Coordinates of N, CA and C in Angstrom, one line a residue:
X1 N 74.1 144.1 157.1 CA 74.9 145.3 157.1 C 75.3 145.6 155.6
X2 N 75.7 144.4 154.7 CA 76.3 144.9 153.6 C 75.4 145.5 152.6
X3 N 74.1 144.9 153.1 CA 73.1 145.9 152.2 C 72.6 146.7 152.1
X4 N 72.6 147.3 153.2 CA 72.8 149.1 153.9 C 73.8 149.6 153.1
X5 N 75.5 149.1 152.7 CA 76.5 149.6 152.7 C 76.2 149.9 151.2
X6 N 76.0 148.6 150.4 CA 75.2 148.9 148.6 C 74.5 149.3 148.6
X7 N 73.7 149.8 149.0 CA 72.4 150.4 148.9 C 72.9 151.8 148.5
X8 N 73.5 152.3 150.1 CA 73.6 153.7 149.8 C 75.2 154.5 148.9
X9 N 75.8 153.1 148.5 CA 76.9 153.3 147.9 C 76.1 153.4 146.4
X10 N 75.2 152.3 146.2 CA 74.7 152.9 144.6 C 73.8 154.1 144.3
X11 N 73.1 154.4 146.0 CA 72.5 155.5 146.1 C 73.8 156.7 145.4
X12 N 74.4 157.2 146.1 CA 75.7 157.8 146.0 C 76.0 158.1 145.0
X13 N 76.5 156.8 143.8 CA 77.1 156.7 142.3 C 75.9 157.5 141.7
X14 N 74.7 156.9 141.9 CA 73.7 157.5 140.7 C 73.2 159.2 141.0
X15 N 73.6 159.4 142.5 CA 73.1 160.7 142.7 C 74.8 161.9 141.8
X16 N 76.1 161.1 142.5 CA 76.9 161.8 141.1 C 77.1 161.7 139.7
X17 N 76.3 160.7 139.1 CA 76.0 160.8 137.9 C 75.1 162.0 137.5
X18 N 74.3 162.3 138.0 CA 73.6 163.6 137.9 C 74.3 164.8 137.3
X19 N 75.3 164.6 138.3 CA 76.1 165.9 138.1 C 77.2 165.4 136.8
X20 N 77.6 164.7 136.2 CA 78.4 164.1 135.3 C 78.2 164.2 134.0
X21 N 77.0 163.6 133.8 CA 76.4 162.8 132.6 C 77.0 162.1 131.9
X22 N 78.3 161.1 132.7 CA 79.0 160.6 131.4 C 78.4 159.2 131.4
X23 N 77.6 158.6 132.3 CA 77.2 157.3 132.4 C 77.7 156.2 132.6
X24 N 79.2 156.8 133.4 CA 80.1 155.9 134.0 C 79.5 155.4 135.5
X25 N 79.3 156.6 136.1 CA 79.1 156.6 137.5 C 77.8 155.4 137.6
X26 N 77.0 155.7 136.9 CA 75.7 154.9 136.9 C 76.0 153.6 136.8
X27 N 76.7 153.3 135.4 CA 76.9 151.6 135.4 C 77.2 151.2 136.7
X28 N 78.1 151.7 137.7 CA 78.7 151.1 138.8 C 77.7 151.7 139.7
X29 N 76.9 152.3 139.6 CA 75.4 152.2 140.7 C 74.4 151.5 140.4
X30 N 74.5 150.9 139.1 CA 73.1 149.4 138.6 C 74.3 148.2 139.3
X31 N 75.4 147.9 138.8 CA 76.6 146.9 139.8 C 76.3 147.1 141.7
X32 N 76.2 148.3 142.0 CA 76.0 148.3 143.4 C 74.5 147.7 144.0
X33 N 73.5 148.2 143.2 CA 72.3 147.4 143.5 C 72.0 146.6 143.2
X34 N 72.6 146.0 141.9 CA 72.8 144.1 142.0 C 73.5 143.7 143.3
X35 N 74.2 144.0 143.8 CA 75.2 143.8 144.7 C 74.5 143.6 146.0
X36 N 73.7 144.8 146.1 CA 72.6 144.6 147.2 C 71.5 143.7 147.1
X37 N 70.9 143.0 146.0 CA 70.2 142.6 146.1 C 71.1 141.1 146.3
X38 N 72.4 140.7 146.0 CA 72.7 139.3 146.0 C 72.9 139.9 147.9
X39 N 73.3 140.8 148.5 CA 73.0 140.6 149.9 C 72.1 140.0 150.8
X40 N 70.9 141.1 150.1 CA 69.7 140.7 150.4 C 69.3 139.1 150.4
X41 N 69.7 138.1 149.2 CA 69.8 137.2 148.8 C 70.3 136.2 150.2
X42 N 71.2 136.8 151.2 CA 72.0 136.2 152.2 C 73.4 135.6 151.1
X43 N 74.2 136.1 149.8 CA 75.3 136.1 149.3 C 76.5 136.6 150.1
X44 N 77.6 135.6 150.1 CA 78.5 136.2 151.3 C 79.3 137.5 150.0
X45 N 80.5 137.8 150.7 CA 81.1 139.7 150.8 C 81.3 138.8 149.4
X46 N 82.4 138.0 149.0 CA 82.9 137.6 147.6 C 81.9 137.6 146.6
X47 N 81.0 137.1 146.4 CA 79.6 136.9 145.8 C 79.0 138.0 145.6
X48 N 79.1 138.8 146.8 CA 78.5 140.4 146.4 C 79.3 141.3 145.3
X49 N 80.7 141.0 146.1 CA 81.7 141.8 145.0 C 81.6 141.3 143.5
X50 N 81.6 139.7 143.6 CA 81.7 139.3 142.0 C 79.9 139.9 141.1
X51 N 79.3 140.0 141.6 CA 77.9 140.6 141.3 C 78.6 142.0 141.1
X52 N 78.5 142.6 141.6 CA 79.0 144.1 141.6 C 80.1 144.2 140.0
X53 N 81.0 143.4 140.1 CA 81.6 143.5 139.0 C 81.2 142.8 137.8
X54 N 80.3 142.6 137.7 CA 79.7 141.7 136.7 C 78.9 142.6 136.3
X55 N 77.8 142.7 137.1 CA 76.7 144.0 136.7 C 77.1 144.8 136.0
X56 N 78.4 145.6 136.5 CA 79.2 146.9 136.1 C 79.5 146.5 134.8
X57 N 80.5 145.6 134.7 CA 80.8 145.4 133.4 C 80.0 145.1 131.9
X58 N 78.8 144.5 132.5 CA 77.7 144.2 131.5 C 77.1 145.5 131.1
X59 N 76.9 146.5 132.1 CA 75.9 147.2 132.0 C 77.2 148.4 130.8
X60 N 78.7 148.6 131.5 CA 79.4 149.2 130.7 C 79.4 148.8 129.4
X61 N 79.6 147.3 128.8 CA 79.2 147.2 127.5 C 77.8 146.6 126.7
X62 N 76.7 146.8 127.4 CA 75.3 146.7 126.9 C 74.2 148.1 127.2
X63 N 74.2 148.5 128.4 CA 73.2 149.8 128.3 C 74.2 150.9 128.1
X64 N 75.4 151.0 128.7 CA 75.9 152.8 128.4 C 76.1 152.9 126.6
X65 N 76.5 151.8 125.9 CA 75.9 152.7 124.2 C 75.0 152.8 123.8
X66 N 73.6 152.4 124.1 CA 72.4 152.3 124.3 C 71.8 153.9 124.5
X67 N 72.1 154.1 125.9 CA 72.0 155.3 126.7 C 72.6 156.8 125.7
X68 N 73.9 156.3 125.8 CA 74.8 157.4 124.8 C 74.5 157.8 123.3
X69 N 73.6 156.9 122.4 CA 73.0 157.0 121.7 C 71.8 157.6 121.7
X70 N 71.1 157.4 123.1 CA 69.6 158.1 122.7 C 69.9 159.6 122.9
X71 N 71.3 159.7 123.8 CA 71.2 161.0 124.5 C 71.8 162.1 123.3
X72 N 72.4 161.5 122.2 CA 73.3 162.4 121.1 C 72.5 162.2 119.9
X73 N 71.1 162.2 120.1 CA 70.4 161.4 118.7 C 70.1 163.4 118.1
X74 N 71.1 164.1 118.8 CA 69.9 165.7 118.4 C 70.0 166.4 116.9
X75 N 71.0 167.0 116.7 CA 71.0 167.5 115.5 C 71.4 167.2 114.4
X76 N 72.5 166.2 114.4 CA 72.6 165.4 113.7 C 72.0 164.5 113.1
X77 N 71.2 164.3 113.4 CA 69.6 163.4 113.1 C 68.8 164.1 111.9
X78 N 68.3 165.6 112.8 CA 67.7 166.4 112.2 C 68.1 167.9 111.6
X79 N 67.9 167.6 110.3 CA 68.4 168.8 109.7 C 67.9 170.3 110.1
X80 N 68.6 171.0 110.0 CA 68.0 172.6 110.7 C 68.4 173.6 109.6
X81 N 67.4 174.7 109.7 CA 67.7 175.7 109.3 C 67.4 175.6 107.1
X82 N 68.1 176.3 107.0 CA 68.2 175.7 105.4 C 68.2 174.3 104.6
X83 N 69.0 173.5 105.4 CA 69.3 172.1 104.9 C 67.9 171.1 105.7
X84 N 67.5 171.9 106.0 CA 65.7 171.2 105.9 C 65.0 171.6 105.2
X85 N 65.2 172.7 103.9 CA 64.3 172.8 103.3 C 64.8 172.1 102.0
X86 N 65.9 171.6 102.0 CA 66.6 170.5 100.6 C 66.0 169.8 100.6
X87 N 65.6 169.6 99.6 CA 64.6 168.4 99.2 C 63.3 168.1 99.4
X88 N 62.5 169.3 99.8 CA 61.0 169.6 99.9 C 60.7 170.2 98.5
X89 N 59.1 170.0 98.4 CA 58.9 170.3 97.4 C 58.5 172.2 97.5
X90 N 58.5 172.5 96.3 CA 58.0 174.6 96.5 C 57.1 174.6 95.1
X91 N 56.4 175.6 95.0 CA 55.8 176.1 94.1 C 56.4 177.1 93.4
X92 N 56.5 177.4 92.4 CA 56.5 178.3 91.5 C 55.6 179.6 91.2
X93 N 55.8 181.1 91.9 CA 55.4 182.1 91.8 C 55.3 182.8 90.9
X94 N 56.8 183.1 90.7 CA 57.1 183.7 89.4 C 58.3 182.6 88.7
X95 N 57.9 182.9 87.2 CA 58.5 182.0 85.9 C 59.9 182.1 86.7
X96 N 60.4 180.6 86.6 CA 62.2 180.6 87.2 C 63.0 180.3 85.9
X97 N 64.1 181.1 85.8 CA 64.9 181.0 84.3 C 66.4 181.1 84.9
X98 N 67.2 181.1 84.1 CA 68.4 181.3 84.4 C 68.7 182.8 85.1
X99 N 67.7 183.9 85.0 CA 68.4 185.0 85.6 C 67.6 185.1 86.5
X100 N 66.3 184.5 86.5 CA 65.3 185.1 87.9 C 64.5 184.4 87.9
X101 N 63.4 184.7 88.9 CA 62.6 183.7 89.6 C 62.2 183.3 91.2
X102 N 60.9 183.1 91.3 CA 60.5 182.9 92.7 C 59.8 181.8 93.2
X103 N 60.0 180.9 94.1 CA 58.8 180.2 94.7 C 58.6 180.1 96.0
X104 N 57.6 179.6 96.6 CA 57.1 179.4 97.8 C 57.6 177.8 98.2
X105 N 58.3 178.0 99.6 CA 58.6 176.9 100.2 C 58.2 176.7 101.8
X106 N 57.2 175.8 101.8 CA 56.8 176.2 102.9 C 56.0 177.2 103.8
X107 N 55.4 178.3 102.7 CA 55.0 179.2 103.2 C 56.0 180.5 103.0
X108 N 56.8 180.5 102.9 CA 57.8 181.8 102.6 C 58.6 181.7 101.2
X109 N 58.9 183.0 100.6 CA 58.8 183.3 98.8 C 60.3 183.1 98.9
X110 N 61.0 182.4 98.4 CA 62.3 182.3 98.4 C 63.0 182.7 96.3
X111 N 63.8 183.4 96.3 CA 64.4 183.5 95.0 C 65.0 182.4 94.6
X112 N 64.5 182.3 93.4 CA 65.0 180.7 93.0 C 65.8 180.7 91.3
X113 N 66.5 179.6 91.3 CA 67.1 179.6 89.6 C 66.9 177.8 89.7
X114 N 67.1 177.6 88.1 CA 67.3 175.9 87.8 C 68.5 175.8 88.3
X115 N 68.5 174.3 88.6 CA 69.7 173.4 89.1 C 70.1 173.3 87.6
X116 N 69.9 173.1 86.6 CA 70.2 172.9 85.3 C 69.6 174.4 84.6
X117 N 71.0 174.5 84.1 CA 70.4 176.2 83.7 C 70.2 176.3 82.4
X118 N 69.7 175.2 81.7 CA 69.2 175.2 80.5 C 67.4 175.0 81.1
X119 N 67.4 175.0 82.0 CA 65.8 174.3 82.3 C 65.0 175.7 82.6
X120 N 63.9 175.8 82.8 CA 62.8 177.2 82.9 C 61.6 176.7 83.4
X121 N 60.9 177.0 84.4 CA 60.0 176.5 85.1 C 58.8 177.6 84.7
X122 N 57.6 177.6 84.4 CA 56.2 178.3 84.5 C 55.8 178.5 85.8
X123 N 55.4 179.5 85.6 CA 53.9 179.9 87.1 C 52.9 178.8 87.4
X124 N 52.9 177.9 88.5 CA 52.4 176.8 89.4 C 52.9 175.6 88.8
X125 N 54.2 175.8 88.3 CA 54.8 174.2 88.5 C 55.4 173.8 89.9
X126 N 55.4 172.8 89.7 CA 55.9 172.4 91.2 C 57.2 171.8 90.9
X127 N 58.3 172.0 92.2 CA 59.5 172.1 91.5 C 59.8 171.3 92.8
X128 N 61.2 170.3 93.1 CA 62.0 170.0 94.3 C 63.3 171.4 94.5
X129 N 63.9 171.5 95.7 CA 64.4 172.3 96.2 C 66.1 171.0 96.0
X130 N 66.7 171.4 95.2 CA 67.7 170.5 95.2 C 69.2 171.0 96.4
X131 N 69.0 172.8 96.6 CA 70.0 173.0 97.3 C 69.8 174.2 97.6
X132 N 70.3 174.8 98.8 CA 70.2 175.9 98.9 C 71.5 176.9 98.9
X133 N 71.7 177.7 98.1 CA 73.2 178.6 97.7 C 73.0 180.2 98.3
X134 N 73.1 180.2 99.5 CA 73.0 181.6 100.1 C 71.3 182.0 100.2
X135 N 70.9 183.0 99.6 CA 69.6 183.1 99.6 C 68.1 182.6 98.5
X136 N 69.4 182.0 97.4 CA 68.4 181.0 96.2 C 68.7 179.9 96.3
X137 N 67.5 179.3 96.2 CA 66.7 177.7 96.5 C 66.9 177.5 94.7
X138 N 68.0 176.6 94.9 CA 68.6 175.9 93.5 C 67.3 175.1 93.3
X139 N 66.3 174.8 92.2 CA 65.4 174.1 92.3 C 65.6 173.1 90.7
X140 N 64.4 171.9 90.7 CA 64.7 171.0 89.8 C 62.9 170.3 89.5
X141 N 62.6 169.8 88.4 CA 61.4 169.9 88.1 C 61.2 167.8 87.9
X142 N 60.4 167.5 88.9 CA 60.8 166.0 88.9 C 60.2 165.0 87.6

């Protein structure tokens, strides 16, 4: 009987983890199916429970930071937008000097000046993108 009762008690937890996502409910639905299986085992009710709380606890401090890390790996990981183009290399379109200048990054012509504004780049040098300042790609010649 008691492993009818774990069964669908861990059934239960992991079906409201679903709706949750905090990966609380779950630890105590991997604890309930350990629980069941020490039943299955023929473990009497204390044995079940001390499984059940053991599983729970292990699983609370070995898979849920595990889990919580794969699940928050998103943009913080990966840069977006402009701050992915920091630090790629571009071409040189038009001559870049302190007052003007163009290059290709990626495929699109972006307005560019030196990171160091004593510096001047020629037509097809190749330049790193050290920063991007509104719509010019601060650039630097490696």
């Amino acid at each position: 009987m008691w492993l009818i009762v774990w069964l669908v008690v861990g059934a239960a937890l992991v079906v409201a983890e679903i709706f949750t996502t905090t990966f609380i409910l779950l630890m105590f639905g991997l604890g309930a199916f350990a629980a069941a299986g020490a039943a299955a085992l023929g473990a009497g009710v204390p044995v079940q429970a001390a499984v059940f709380a053991a599983v729970s606890a292990l699983s609370f401090l070995a898979v849920r930071p595990t889990l919580r890390r794969y699940m928050h790996r998103d943009a913080r990981d990966t840069p977006m937008g402009v701050e992915a183009l920091e630090g790629s290399m571009a071409l040189v379109i038009e001559a870049v000097d302190h007052d003007s200048g163009q290059i290709k990054i990626e495929g699109e012509l972006w307005r560019a000046r030196p990171y160091d504004a004593t510096q001047t780049f020629a037509v097809g040098d190749r330049v790193r993108v050290i920063e991007i300042k509104g719509a010019t790609a601060m650039v630097w010649k490696d």
